[in-house]
Coordinates of C-alpha atoms in Angstrom, one line a residue:
Chain A
M1472 CA 0.0 0.0 0.0
A1473 CA 1.3 3.5 -0.8
I1474 CA 2.6 5.8 1.9
E1475 CA 0.5 8.8 2.6
V1476 CA 1.3 12.0 4.6
L1477 CA -1.2 12.3 7.5
F1478 CA 0.3 15.4 9.2
D1479 CA 2.9 17.8 8.0
H1480 CA 5.2 19.9 10.1
P1481 CA 8.4 21.8 9.3
L1482 CA 10.5 19.4 11.4
F1483 CA 8.7 16.1 10.8
R1484 CA 5.9 14.4 8.9
I1485 CA 3.5 11.7 10.1
E1486 CA 3.1 9.0 7.4
G1487 CA 1.0 5.9 7.2
D1488 CA 0.3 2.9 4.9
G1489 CA -3.2 2.3 6.2
V1490 CA -1.9 -0.2 8.8
H1491 CA 1.3 1.3 10.3
T1492 CA 2.2 4.9 11.2
R1493 CA 5.6 6.5 11.4
M1494 CA 7.3 9.9 11.9
W1495 CA 9.5 11.0 9.0
C1496 CA 12.4 13.2 10.2
R1497 CA 15.7 14.4 8.7
D1498 CA 18.8 12.8 10.1
W1499 CA 20.1 14.2 13.4
V1500 CA 23.7 14.7 14.7
N1501 CA 25.2 15.3 18.1
V1502 CA 28.7 15.9 19.4
L1503 CA 30.6 15.5 22.7
P1504 CA 32.9 18.5 22.7
L1505 CA 35.9 18.3 25.1
T1506 CA 38.3 21.2 25.9
G1507 CA 42.0 20.8 26.2
D1508 CA 41.8 21.3 30.0
G1509 CA 39.4 18.4 30.6
Q1510 CA 36.0 20.1 30.4
A1511 CA 32.9 18.9 28.5
V1512 CA 31.0 21.7 26.8
L1513 CA 27.4 20.9 27.8
I1514 CA 24.3 23.0 27.2
R1515 CA 21.2 23.8 29.2
Q1516 CA 17.9 24.5 27.5
P1517 CA 14.1 24.3 28.1
R1518 CA 12.6 21.4 26.1
F1519 CA 9.0 21.4 25.1
G1520 CA 8.6 17.6 24.8
T1521 CA 9.1 17.0 28.6
G1522 CA 8.5 20.6 29.7
T1523 CA 11.8 20.6 31.6
E1524 CA 15.2 22.2 31.4
T1525 CA 17.7 19.6 30.1
L1526 CA 21.5 19.2 30.3
E1527 CA 22.7 17.9 26.9
I1528 CA 25.5 17.9 24.4
P1529 CA 25.2 20.1 21.3
G1530 CA 23.4 18.8 18.3
G1531 CA 20.6 19.3 15.9
I1532 CA 19.1 18.5 12.4
I1533 CA 21.4 17.8 9.4
D1534 CA 20.5 20.2 6.5
P1535 CA 19.5 18.5 3.2
G1536 CA 22.7 17.3 1.5
E1537 CA 24.9 18.4 4.4
D1538 CA 27.7 16.0 5.6
P1539 CA 27.1 14.8 9.2
L1540 CA 30.5 16.0 10.4
V1541 CA 30.0 19.4 8.9
A1542 CA 26.5 19.6 10.5
A1543 CA 28.0 18.6 13.9
Q1544 CA 30.7 21.3 13.6
R1545 CA 28.0 23.9 12.5
E1546 CA 25.7 23.0 15.4
L1547 CA 28.6 23.2 17.9
A1548 CA 29.5 26.6 16.7
E1549 CA 25.9 27.9 16.6
E1550 CA 24.9 26.6 19.9
T1551 CA 28.1 27.2 21.9
G1552 CA 30.5 29.4 20.0
Y1553 CA 33.1 26.6 20.3
G1554 CA 35.0 25.0 17.5
G1555 CA 38.3 23.5 16.4
G1556 CA 39.7 20.3 17.9
A1557 CA 40.2 16.8 16.6
W1558 CA 37.0 15.2 15.5
R1559 CA 36.1 11.5 15.3
S1560 CA 33.0 9.6 14.6
L1561 CA 31.3 7.5 17.3
G1562 CA 29.0 5.9 14.6
W1563 CA 25.3 6.3 14.2
V1564 CA 22.1 4.8 15.5
H1565 CA 18.4 4.8 14.6
P1566 CA 16.7 6.9 17.4
N1567 CA 13.7 4.6 17.0
P1568 CA 13.3 2.2 14.0
A1569 CA 9.8 1.3 15.1
I1570 CA 8.3 4.7 14.5
Q1571 CA 11.0 7.0 13.1
T1572 CA 12.7 6.9 9.7
N1573 CA 15.9 8.8 10.6
R1574 CA 19.4 8.2 11.9
C1575 CA 21.4 10.1 14.5
F1576 CA 25.2 10.5 13.9
L1577 CA 27.5 10.8 16.9
F1578 CA 30.9 12.6 17.2
V1579 CA 33.4 13.4 19.8
A1580 CA 35.7 16.5 19.4
D1581 CA 38.9 16.7 21.5
G1582 CA 40.4 20.1 22.2
V1583 CA 37.6 22.5 21.2
A1584 CA 37.9 26.1 22.3
P1585 CA 35.8 29.3 22.0
I1586 CA 35.9 30.7 18.4
G1587 CA 33.1 33.2 18.3
P1588 CA 29.7 34.2 19.7
Q1589 CA 26.7 31.8 19.9
R1590 CA 24.3 32.1 16.9
L1591 CA 20.9 30.9 18.1
D1592 CA 17.7 30.4 16.2
P1593 CA 14.8 32.6 17.4
L1594 CA 13.2 29.7 19.3
E1595 CA 16.5 28.6 21.0
D1596 CA 17.4 29.5 24.6
I1597 CA 20.7 27.8 25.3
A1598 CA 23.2 28.3 28.2
I1599 CA 26.7 26.9 28.0
D1600 CA 27.6 24.7 31.0
L1601 CA 31.2 23.3 31.4
H1602 CA 31.6 20.1 33.4
P1603 CA 34.8 18.1 34.1
I1604 CA 34.9 15.1 31.9
D1605 CA 35.4 12.8 34.9
R1606 CA 32.0 13.9 36.1
L1607 CA 30.1 12.8 32.9
G1608 CA 29.4 9.3 34.1
T1609 CA 28.0 10.6 37.4
L1610 CA 25.8 13.2 35.6
V1611 CA 24.3 10.3 33.7
T1612 CA 23.8 7.9 36.6
E1613 CA 22.4 10.6 38.8
G1614 CA 19.9 11.5 36.1
A1615 CA 21.2 15.1 35.5
I1616 CA 21.6 14.0 31.9
D1617 CA 18.6 11.9 30.7
H1618 CA 18.3 12.5 27.0
A1619 CA 18.7 9.0 25.5
L1620 CA 20.8 10.1 22.5
V1621 CA 23.1 12.2 24.7
V1622 CA 23.4 9.3 27.3
L1623 CA 24.2 7.0 24.4
A1624 CA 27.1 9.2 23.1
I1625 CA 28.6 9.6 26.5
Q1626 CA 28.3 5.9 27.3
R1627 CA 30.0 5.1 24.0
W1628 CA 32.8 7.5 24.8
M1629 CA 33.2 6.0 28.3
L1630 CA 33.3 2.4 26.9
E1631 CA 36.0 3.5 24.4
R1632 CA 38.0 5.0 27.3
A1633 CA 37.5 1.9 29.5
T1634 CA 38.8 -0.4 26.7
T1635 CA 41.7 1.8 25.5
G1636 CA 42.8 2.7 29.1
Chain B
M538 CA -0.9 29.2 25.6
A539 CA -3.0 26.1 25.9
I540 CA -1.9 22.8 24.5
E541 CA -4.0 21.5 21.6
V542 CA -4.1 18.0 20.0
L543 CA -3.2 18.4 16.4
F544 CA -3.2 14.7 15.4
D545 CA -4.5 11.7 17.3
H546 CA -3.3 8.1 16.9
P547 CA -3.8 5.0 19.2
L548 CA 0.0 5.0 20.0
F549 CA 0.7 8.8 20.2
R550 CA -0.7 12.3 19.8
I551 CA 0.8 15.3 18.2
E552 CA 0.3 18.3 20.4
G553 CA 1.2 22.0 20.0
D554 CA 1.0 25.3 21.9
G555 CA 1.0 27.5 18.7
V556 CA 4.8 27.8 18.7
H557 CA 6.3 24.3 19.7
T558 CA 5.1 20.8 18.7
R559 CA 5.6 17.5 20.5
M560 CA 4.6 13.9 20.4
W561 CA 2.8 12.6 23.4
C562 CA 3.5 8.9 24.1
R563 CA 2.9 6.5 26.9
D564 CA 6.1 5.5 28.8
W565 CA 8.1 2.7 27.3
V566 CA 10.1 -0.2 28.8
N567 CA 12.8 -2.6 27.6
V568 CA 14.7 -5.4 29.1
L569 CA 18.0 -7.2 28.5
P570 CA 17.1 -10.9 29.2
L571 CA 20.1 -13.2 29.9
T572 CA 19.9 -17.0 30.3
G573 CA 21.7 -19.0 32.9
D574 CA 24.1 -20.3 30.2
G575 CA 25.3 -17.0 29.0
Q576 CA 22.9 -16.2 26.1
A577 CA 21.0 -12.9 25.5
V578 CA 17.4 -13.4 24.3
L579 CA 17.2 -11.0 21.4
I580 CA 14.4 -10.5 18.9
R581 CA 14.2 -9.9 15.1
Q582 CA 11.3 -8.0 13.6
P583 CA 10.4 -5.8 10.6
R584 CA 10.1 -2.2 11.7
F585 CA 8.0 0.2 9.7
G586 CA 9.9 3.4 10.8
T587 CA 13.1 2.4 9.0
G588 CA 11.6 -0.2 6.7
T589 CA 14.2 -2.7 7.9
E590 CA 14.4 -5.8 10.0
T591 CA 16.0 -5.0 13.4
L592 CA 17.8 -7.0 16.1
E593 CA 16.5 -5.7 19.5
I594 CA 15.9 -6.6 23.1
P595 CA 12.2 -7.1 24.1
G596 CA 10.1 -4.1 25.2
G597 CA 7.0 -2.1 24.5
I598 CA 4.5 0.3 25.8
I599 CA 3.6 0.4 29.5
D600 CA -0.2 0.1 30.1
P601 CA -2.0 2.9 32.0
G602 CA -1.3 2.4 35.7
E603 CA 1.1 -0.5 35.1
D604 CA 4.3 -0.7 37.0
P605 CA 7.4 -0.5 34.7
L606 CA 8.9 -3.8 36.0
V607 CA 5.5 -5.6 35.6
A608 CA 5.3 -4.2 32.0
A609 CA 8.8 -5.4 31.2
Q610 CA 8.1 -8.9 32.5
R611 CA 4.8 -8.9 30.5
E612 CA 6.5 -7.8 27.3
L613 CA 9.3 -10.4 27.7
A614 CA 6.8 -13.2 28.2
E615 CA 4.6 -12.0 25.3
E616 CA 7.4 -11.4 22.8
T617 CA 9.6 -14.3 23.6
G618 CA 7.9 -16.8 26.0
Y619 CA 10.8 -16.3 28.4
G620 CA 10.4 -15.4 32.1
G621 CA 11.7 -15.8 35.6
G622 CA 15.2 -14.7 36.6
A623 CA 16.5 -12.0 38.9
W624 CA 15.5 -8.5 37.7
R625 CA 17.1 -5.2 38.3
S626 CA 16.6 -1.7 37.1
L627 CA 19.1 0.1 34.8
G628 CA 17.2 3.4 35.4
W629 CA 15.2 5.4 32.8
V630 CA 15.8 7.9 30.1
H631 CA 13.8 10.4 28.1
P632 CA 13.9 9.0 24.5
N633 CA 13.8 12.6 23.2
P634 CA 12.9 15.5 25.6
A635 CA 12.9 17.9 22.7
I636 CA 9.9 16.4 21.0
Q637 CA 8.6 13.6 23.1
T638 CA 6.9 13.6 26.5
N639 CA 7.7 10.1 27.6
R640 CA 10.3 8.0 29.5
C641 CA 11.8 4.6 28.7
F642 CA 12.5 2.3 31.7
L643 CA 15.4 -0.1 31.3
F644 CA 15.9 -3.5 33.0
V645 CA 18.2 -6.4 33.0
A646 CA 17.0 -9.9 33.9
D647 CA 19.6 -12.6 34.8
G648 CA 18.7 -16.3 34.5
V649 CA 15.5 -16.2 32.4
A650 CA 14.2 -19.4 30.8
P651 CA 11.4 -20.5 28.5
I652 CA 8.1 -20.5 30.4
G653 CA 5.4 -20.7 27.7
P654 CA 4.5 -19.8 24.1
Q655 CA 5.0 -16.4 22.5
R656 CA 1.7 -14.3 22.6
L657 CA 2.0 -11.7 19.8
D658 CA -0.3 -8.9 18.8
P659 CA -1.9 -9.2 15.3
L660 CA 0.6 -6.7 13.9
E661 CA 3.7 -8.3 15.5
D662 CA 6.1 -10.6 13.6
I663 CA 8.8 -11.5 16.1
A664 CA 11.5 -14.2 15.9
I665 CA 13.6 -15.1 18.9
D666 CA 17.4 -14.9 18.3
L667 CA 19.8 -16.1 21.1
H668 CA 23.3 -14.5 21.1
P669 CA 26.3 -15.1 23.5
I670 CA 26.4 -12.2 26.0
D671 CA 30.1 -11.7 25.1
R672 CA 29.1 -10.8 21.6
L673 CA 26.7 -8.0 22.5
G674 CA 29.3 -5.3 22.3
T675 CA 30.4 -6.5 18.9
L676 CA 26.8 -6.6 17.7
V677 CA 26.5 -2.9 18.6
T678 CA 29.8 -1.7 17.2
E679 CA 29.3 -3.7 14.0
G680 CA 25.8 -2.1 13.6
A681 CA 23.8 -5.3 13.8
I682 CA 22.0 -3.6 16.7
D683 CA 21.3 0.1 15.9
H684 CA 18.1 1.0 17.9
A685 CA 19.2 3.8 20.2
L686 CA 17.2 2.6 23.3
V687 CA 18.5 -0.9 22.8
V688 CA 22.1 0.2 22.4
L689 CA 21.8 2.4 25.5
A690 CA 20.6 -0.5 27.6
I691 CA 23.4 -2.8 26.4
Q692 CA 26.1 -0.1 26.9
R693 CA 24.8 0.5 30.5
W694 CA 25.0 -3.2 31.2
M695 CA 28.5 -3.3 29.7
L696 CA 29.7 -0.3 31.8
E697 CA 28.3 -1.9 34.9
R698 CA 30.3 -5.1 34.1
A699 CA 33.4 -3.1 33.4
T700 CA 33.3 -1.3 36.8
T701 CA 32.2 -4.3 38.9
G702 CA 34.6 -6.7 37.2

């Protein structure tokens, strides 16, 4: 059966085939940015989904045709004013293959530093919040960081550290 | 501004306040079930979001008023026919606080065994797939498991093992 658009929104579409329903989204990206002196560049912002303020790593939506790494570097610069550093991929995941079409690409950037001012969208309200990298695991286990895609990136980085020493 | 329902579906609702939009969902649950002889009870199923067959751990939607642990035990029994074992919580996360209202509760169950037949919903098509627990990390890094909430639960269990020996 053909796929029909049931609800259209600038950031996603609800699609169905008469039996199943799903949310079409563009691919997403996030990055764990680490400074040369052992700080993680985290962000605080109000989130409408949960109605709470969250502590997250920078990220966002990949523009059409944009390379995931370029998107991650753009989002980091826009949301925090940080840039530079040595970047590497932590792979990608499907945020939810049951009901979403898209992927989320994960990066870590070592040695980022301030390079300019934040450039926020009109609806964004983002505060920069530096935390020592050795506290990231505790922020997750204590629930201060609870966004699944952020937790996943931090856990992947922690597992990498645990196995490489 | 009041929150309005913009699109209604049995499994979710799209809600908006005139500026922001979000997907209301019931809370979810998943469980990493491990047998006494060192196998993880994984499941394979076609997923409409991505249009692919996925390898996942069992899980689903928590019924209204249902305890998350009870829901996880019910989903494990329905989807695989396995039960029993020693259960413990791996905490919970917000699948996506930016655009979703709900939480996902995570469990691990040690020492599960077959207790009855699968009981699948009419739209479910689930095959049971046992994998040695020492292969779980590789299944994730090789991309055979790519559902973010499944990856997150496995990583959390691996980090727990890495720190407790």
